[in-house]
Short mmCIF file of C-alpha atoms and ligand atoms in Angstrom, two decimals:
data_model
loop_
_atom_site.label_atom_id
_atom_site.label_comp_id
_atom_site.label_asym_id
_atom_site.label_seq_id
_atom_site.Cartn_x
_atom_site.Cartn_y
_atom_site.Cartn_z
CA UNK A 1 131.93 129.62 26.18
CA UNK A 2 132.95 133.01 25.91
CA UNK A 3 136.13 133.86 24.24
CA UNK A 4 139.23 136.16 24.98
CA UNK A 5 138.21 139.99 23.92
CA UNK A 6 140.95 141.10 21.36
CA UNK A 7 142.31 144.86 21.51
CA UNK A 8 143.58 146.00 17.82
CA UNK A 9 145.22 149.47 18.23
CA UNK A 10 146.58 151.43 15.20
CA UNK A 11 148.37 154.84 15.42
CA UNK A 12 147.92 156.55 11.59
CA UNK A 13 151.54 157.24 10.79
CA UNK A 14 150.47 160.99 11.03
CA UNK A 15 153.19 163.47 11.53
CA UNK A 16 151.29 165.58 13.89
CA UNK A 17 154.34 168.42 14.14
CA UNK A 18 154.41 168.99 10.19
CA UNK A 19 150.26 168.84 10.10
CA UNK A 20 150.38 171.46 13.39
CA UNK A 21 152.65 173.57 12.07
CA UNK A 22 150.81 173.76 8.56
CA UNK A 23 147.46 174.40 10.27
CA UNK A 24 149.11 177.17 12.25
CA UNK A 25 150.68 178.83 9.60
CA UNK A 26 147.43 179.05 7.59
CA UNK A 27 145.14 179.89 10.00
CA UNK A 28 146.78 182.38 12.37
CA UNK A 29 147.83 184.31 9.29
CA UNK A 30 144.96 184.35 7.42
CA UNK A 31 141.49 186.79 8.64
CA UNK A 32 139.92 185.89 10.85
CA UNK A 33 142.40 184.19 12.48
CA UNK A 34 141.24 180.63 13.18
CA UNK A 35 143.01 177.40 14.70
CA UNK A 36 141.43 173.68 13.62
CA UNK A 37 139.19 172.62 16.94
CA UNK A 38 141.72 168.72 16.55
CA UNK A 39 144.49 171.00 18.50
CA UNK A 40 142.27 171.00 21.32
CA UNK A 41 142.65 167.27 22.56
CA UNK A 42 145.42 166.30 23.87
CA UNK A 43 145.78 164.40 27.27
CA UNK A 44 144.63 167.12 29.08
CA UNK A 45 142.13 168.58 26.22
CA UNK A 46 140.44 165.54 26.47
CA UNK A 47 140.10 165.56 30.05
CA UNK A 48 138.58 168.96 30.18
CA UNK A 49 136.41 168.17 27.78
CA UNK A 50 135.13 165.08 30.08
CA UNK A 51 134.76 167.87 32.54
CA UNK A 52 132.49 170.19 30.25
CA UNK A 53 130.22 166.79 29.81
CA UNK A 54 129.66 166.68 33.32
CA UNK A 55 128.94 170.48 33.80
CA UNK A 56 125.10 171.78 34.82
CA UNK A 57 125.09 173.91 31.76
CA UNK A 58 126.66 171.57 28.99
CA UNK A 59 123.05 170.41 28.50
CA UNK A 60 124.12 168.53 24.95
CA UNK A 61 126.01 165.45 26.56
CA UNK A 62 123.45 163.88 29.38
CA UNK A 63 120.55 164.93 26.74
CA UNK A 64 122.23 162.57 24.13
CA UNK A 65 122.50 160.38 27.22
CA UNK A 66 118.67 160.25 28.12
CA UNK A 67 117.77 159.73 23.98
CA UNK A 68 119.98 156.47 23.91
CA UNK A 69 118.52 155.19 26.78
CA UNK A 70 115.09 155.59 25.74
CA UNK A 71 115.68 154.18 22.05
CA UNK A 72 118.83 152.11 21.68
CA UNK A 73 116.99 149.07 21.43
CA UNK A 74 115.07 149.97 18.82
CA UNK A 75 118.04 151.52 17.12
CA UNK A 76 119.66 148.00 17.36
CA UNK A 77 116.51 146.41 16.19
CA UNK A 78 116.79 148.74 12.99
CA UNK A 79 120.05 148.05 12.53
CA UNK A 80 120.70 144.35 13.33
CA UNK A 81 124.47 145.92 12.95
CA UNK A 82 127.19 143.38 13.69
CA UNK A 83 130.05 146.10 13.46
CA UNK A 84 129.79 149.65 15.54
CA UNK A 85 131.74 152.13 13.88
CA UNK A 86 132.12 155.41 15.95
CA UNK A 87 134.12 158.54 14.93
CA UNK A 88 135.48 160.90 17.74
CA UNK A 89 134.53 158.28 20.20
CA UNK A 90 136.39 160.09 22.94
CA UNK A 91 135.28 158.27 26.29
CA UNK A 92 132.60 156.04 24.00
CA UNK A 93 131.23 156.50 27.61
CA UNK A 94 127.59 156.91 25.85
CA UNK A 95 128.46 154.29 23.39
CA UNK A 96 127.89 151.66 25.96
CA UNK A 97 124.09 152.20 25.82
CA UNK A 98 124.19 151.28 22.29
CA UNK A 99 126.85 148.36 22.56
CA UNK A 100 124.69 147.00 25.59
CA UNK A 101 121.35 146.89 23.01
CA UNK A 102 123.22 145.55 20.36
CA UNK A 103 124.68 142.95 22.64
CA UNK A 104 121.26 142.36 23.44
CA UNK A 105 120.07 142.05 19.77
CA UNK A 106 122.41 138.99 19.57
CA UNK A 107 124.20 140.98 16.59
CA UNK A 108 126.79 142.76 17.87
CA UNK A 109 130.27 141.03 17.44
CA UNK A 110 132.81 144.06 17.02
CA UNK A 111 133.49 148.11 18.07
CA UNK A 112 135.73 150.10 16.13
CA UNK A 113 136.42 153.17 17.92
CA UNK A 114 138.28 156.45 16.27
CA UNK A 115 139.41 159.45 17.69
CA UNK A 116 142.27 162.13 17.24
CA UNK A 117 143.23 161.36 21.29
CA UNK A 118 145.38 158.52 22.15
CA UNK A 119 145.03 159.06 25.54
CA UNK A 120 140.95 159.43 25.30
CA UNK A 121 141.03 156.13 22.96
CA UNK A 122 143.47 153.99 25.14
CA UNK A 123 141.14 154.71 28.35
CA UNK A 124 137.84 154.26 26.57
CA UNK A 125 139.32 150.93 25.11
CA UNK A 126 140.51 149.65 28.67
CA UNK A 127 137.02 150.27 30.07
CA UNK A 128 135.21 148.92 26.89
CA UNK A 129 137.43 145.76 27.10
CA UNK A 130 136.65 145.40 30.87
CA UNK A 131 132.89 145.66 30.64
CA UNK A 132 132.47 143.37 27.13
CA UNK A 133 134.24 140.69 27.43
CA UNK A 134 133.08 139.13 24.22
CA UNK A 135 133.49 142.03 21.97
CA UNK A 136 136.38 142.43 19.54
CA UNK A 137 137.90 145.69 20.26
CA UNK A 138 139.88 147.90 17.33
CA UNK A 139 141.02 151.32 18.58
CA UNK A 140 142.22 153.95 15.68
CA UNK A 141 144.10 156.67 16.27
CA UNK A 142 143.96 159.21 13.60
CA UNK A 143 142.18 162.49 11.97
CA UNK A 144 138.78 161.39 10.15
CA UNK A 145 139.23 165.41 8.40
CA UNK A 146 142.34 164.27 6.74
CA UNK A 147 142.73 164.47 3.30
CA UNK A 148 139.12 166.22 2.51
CA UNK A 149 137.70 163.62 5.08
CA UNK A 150 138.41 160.81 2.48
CA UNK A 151 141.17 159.69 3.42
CA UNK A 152 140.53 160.30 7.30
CA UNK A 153 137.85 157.13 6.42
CA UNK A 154 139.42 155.06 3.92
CA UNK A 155 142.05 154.41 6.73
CA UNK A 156 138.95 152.64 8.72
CA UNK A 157 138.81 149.15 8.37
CA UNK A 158 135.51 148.24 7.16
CA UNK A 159 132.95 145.45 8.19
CA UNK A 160 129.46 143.98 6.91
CA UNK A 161 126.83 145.21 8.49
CA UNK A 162 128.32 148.46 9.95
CA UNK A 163 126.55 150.92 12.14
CA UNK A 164 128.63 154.23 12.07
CA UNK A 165 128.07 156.34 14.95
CA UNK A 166 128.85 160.30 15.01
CA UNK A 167 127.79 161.29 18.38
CA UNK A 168 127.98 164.46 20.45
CA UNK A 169 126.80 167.00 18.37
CA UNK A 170 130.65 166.83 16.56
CA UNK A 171 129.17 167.26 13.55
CA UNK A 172 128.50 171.17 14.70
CA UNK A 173 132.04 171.18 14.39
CA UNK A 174 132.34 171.20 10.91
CA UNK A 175 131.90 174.47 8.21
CA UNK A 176 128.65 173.50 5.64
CA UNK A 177 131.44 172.79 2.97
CA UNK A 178 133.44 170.17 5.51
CA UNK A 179 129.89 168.62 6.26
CA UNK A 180 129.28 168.31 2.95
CA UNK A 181 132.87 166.33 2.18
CA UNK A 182 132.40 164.50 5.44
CA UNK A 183 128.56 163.25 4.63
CA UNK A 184 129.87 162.00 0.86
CA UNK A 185 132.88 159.84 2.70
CA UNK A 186 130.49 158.64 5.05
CA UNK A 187 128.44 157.30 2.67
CA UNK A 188 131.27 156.19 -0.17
CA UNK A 189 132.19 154.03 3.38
CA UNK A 190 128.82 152.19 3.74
CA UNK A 191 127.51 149.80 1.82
CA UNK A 192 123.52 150.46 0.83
CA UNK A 193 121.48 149.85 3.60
CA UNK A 194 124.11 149.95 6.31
CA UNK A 195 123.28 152.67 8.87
CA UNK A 196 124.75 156.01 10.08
CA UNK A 197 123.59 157.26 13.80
CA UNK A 198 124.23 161.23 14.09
CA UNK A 199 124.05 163.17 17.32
CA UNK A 200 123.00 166.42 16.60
CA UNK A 201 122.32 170.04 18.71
CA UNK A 202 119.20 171.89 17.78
CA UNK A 203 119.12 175.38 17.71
CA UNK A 204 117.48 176.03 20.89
CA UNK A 205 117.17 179.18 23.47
CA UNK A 206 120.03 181.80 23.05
CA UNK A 207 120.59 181.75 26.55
CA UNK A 208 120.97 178.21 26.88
CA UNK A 209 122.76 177.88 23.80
CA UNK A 210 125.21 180.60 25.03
CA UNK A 211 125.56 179.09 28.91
CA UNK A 212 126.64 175.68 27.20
CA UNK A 213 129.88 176.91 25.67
CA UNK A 214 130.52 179.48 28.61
CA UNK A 215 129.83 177.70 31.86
CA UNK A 216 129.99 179.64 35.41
CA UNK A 217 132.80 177.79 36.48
CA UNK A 218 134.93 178.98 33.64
CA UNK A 219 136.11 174.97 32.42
CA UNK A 220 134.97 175.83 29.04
CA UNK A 221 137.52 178.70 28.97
CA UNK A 222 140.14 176.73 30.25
CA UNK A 223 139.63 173.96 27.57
CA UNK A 224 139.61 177.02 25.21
CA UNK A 225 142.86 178.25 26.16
CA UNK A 226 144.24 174.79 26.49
CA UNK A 227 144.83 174.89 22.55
CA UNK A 228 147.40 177.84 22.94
CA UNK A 229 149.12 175.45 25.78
CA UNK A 230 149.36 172.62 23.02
CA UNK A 231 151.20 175.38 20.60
CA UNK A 232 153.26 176.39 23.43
CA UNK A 233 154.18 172.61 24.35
CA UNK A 234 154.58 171.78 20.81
CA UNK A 235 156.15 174.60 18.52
CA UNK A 236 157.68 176.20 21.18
CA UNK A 237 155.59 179.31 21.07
CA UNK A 238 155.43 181.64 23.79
CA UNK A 239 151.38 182.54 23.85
CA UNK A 240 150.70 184.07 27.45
CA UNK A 241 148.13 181.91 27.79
CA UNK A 242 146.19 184.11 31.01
CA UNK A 243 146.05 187.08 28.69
CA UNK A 244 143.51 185.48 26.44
CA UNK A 245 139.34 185.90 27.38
CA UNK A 246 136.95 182.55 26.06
CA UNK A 247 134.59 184.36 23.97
CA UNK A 248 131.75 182.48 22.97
CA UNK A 249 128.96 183.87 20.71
CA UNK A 250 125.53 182.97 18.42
CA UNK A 251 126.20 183.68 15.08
CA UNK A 252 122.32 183.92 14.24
CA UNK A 253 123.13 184.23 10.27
CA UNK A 254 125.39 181.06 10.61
CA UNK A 255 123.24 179.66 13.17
CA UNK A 256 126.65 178.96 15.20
CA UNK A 257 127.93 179.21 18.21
CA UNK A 258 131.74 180.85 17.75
CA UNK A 259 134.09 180.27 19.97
CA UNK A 260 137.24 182.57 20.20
CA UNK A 261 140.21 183.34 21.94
CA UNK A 262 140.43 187.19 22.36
CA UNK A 263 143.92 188.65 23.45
CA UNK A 264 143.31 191.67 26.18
CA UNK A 265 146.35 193.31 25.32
CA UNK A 266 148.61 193.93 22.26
CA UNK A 267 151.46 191.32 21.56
CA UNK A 268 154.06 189.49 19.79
CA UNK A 269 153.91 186.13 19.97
CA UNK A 270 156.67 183.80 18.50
CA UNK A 271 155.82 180.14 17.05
CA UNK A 272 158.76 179.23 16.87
CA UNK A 273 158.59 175.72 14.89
CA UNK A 274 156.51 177.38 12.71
CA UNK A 275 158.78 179.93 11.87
CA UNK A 276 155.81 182.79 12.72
CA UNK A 277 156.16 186.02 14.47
CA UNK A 278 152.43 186.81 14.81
CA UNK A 279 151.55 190.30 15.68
CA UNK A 280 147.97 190.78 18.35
CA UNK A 281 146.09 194.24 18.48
CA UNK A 282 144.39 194.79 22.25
CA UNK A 283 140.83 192.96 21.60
CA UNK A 284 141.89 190.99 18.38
CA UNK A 285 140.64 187.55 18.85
CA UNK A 286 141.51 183.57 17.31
CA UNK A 287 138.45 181.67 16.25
CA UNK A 288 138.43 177.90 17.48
CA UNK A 289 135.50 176.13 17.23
CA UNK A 290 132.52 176.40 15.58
CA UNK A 291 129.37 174.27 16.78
CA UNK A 292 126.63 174.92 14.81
CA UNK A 293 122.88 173.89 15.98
CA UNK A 294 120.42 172.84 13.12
CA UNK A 295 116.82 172.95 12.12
CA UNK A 296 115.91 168.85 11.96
CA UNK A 297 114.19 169.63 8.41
CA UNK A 298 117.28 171.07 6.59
CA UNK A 299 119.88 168.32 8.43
CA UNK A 300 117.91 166.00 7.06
CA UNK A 301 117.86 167.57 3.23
CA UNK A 302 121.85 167.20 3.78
CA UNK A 303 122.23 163.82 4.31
CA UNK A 304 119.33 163.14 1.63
CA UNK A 305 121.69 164.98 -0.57
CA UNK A 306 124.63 162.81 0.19
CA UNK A 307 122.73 159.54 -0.43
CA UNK A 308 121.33 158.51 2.74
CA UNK A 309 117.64 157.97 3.53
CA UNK A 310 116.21 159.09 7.02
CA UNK A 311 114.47 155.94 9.06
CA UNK A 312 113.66 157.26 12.37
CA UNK A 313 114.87 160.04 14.84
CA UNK A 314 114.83 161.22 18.50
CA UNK A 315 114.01 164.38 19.86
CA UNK A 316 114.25 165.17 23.39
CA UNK A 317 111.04 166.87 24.89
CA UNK A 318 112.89 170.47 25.14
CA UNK A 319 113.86 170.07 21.38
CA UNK A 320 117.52 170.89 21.93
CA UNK A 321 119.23 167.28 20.78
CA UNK A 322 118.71 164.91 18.34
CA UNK A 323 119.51 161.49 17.32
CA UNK A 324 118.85 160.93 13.92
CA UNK A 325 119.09 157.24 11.96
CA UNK A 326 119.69 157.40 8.18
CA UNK A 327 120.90 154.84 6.08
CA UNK A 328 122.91 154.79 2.99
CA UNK A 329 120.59 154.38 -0.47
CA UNK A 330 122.39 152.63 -3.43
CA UNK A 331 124.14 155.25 -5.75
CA UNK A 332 121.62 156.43 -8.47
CA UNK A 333 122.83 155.18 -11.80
N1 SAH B 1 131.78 161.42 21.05
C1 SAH B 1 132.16 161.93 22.36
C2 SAH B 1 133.23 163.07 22.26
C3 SAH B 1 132.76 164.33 21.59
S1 SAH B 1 133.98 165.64 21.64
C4 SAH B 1 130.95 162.43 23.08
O1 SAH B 1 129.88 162.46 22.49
O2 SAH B 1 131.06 162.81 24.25
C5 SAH B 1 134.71 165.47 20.05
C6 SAH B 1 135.64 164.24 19.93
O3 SAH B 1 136.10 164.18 18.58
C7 SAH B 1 136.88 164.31 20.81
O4 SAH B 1 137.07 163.07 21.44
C8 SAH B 1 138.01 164.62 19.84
O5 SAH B 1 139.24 164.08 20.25
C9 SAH B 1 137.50 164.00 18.56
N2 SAH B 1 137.98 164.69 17.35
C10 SAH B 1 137.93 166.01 17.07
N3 SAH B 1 138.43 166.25 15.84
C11 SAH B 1 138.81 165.05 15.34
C12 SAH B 1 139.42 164.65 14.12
N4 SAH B 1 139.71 165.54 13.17
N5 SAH B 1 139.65 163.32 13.94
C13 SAH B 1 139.34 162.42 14.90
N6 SAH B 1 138.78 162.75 16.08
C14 SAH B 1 138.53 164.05 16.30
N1 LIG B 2 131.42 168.63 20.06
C1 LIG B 2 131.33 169.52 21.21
C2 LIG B 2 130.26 170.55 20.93
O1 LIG B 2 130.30 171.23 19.94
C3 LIG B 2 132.67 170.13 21.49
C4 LIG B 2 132.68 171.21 22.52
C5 LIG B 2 131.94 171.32 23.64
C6 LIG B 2 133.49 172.35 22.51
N2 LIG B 2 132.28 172.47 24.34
C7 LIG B 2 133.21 173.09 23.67
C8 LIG B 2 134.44 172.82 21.66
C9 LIG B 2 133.86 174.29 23.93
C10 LIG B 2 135.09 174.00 21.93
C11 LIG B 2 134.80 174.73 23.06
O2 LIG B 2 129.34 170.68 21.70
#
């Protein structure tokens, strides 16, 4: 008999004005001026972000894709995980490869999906609860950076036998110090021998590299600029939003891609919750996003560092993506 499916939805009591505002005061007035990538997704964030999956030169996304195809079975076979846990689950559209093995498995009883977007959670939920009838369904809406990335987890509820999935290549998102922090919560979260599943971009060809975070079409640069429209919506703050270029560069020494907001002409701009008049020079750009691409090797030393142990992982045959499977090792005493 199969029973109901249960939807569990929790909004973190976040105050997302105070935490914008704070953000905004720190990072447009320090140098270089930087915003935190979260800004990026609201509604409509999320939706152009949807669009950048689909895109000929956002190569990351249907690469992922084509890896859990070929080797979520034996990911669920490694696993035997009765709990998925993903972080920044957006449309969990890829997720359903791995749900579907796991289902398969005969382990699989619950999905926990988390993600900064209550609009990209509430639709990913709908279809997830449409296609699994079976599966018990928890949706959390909240920031898994909060708090040094602690207590972005701790917030999580937590189930035997988790699998926690960080897909996308999200990780890139993060400086070396916030991976760091995020890795040790990660693994604080899992018991020993539970399992954590990270999608992760390689560095590849320049050029490609470069074409993935600057498409033809220019949807990249409007999902760029979309953060200023969020600071407009939401402070109040009068950013002319056309008079700011995507820039998107490889920081080789960083092994980054950078992307920035640069103004074309001098301004004022006024954010006005945030009580900031913030002065532009012609050419003086905003840095947004960070996505760094790794070398498999030295990924791997970072998570040994933080306590987990690598099982397996999944390169695609042009070496741009990979999934890698680690799990957590008991805390040396
Ligand atoms: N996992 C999806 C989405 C990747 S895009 C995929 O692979 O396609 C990054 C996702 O992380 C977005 O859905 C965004 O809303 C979410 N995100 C970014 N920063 C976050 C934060 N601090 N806390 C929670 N979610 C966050
Ligand atoms: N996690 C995605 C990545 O780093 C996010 C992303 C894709 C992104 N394209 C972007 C972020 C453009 C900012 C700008 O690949």
């Amino acid at each position: 008999m199969t029973k109901p499916h249960r939807i569990d939805m929790h909004v973190d009591p976040i105050n997302r004005e105070e935490s914008l505002i704070s953000d905004v005061q720190q990072g447009l007035s320090q140098r270089p001026r930087s915003l935190p990538p979260k800004w990026f997704y609201d509604a409509a964030g999320s939706e152009l972000f949807e669009a950048i999956t689909r895109l000929p030169e956002y190569y990351p996304t249907r690469t992922e894709r084509a890896l859990l195809r070929e080797c979520a079975s034996e990911i669920a076979s490694l696993t035997h995980a009765e709990t998925l846990v993903e972080l920044g689950s957006g449309s969990s559209e890829k997720t359903q490869l791995l749900i579907d093995a796991l289902l398969a498995a005969g382990t699989l009883t619950t999905y926990v999906a988390q993600d900064v977007s209550e609009s990209a959670l509430l639709g990913a939920m709908n279809d997830i609860a449409d296609r699994y009838p079976t599966l018990d369904l928890h949706g959390v809406v909240s920031d898994f950076s909060a708090g040094d990335f602690r207590d972005g987890l701790r917030s999580l509820p937590h189930y035997p036998d988790s699998l926690l999935a960080f897909l996308g290549g999200t990780i890139g998102n993060l400086v070396p110090e916030e991976r760091a922090h995020f890795f040790a919560a990660v693994r604080q979260k899992l018991k020993p021998g539970e399992h954590l599943l990270v999608g992760v971009g390689l560095i590849a060809e320049e050029t490609d590299m470069i074409a993935a975070y600057d498409d033809a079409e220019g949807v990249t640069a409007r999902f760029n600029r979309n953060v200023l429209d969020v600071l407009n919506r939401e402070l109040g703050a009068d950013f002319p939003v056309d008079k700011f270029r995507h820039v998107a560069v490889w920081d080789r020494a960083n092994s980054w891609i950078e992307m920035r907001l640069r103004a074309v002409e001098a301004m004022t701009v006024e954010v006005k919750r945030a009580e900031l008049s913030l002065h532009l020079a012609e050419g003086e750009e905003i840095r947004t996003e960070i996505s760094a691409k790794f070398d498999l090797g030295s990924f791997l030393a970072e998570l040994e560092v933080a306590g987990f142990s690598r099982v397996t992982d999944w390169r695609d045959p042009m070496n741009r993506f990979a999934l890698i499977l680690v799990n957590a090792v008991p805390a040396s005493i």
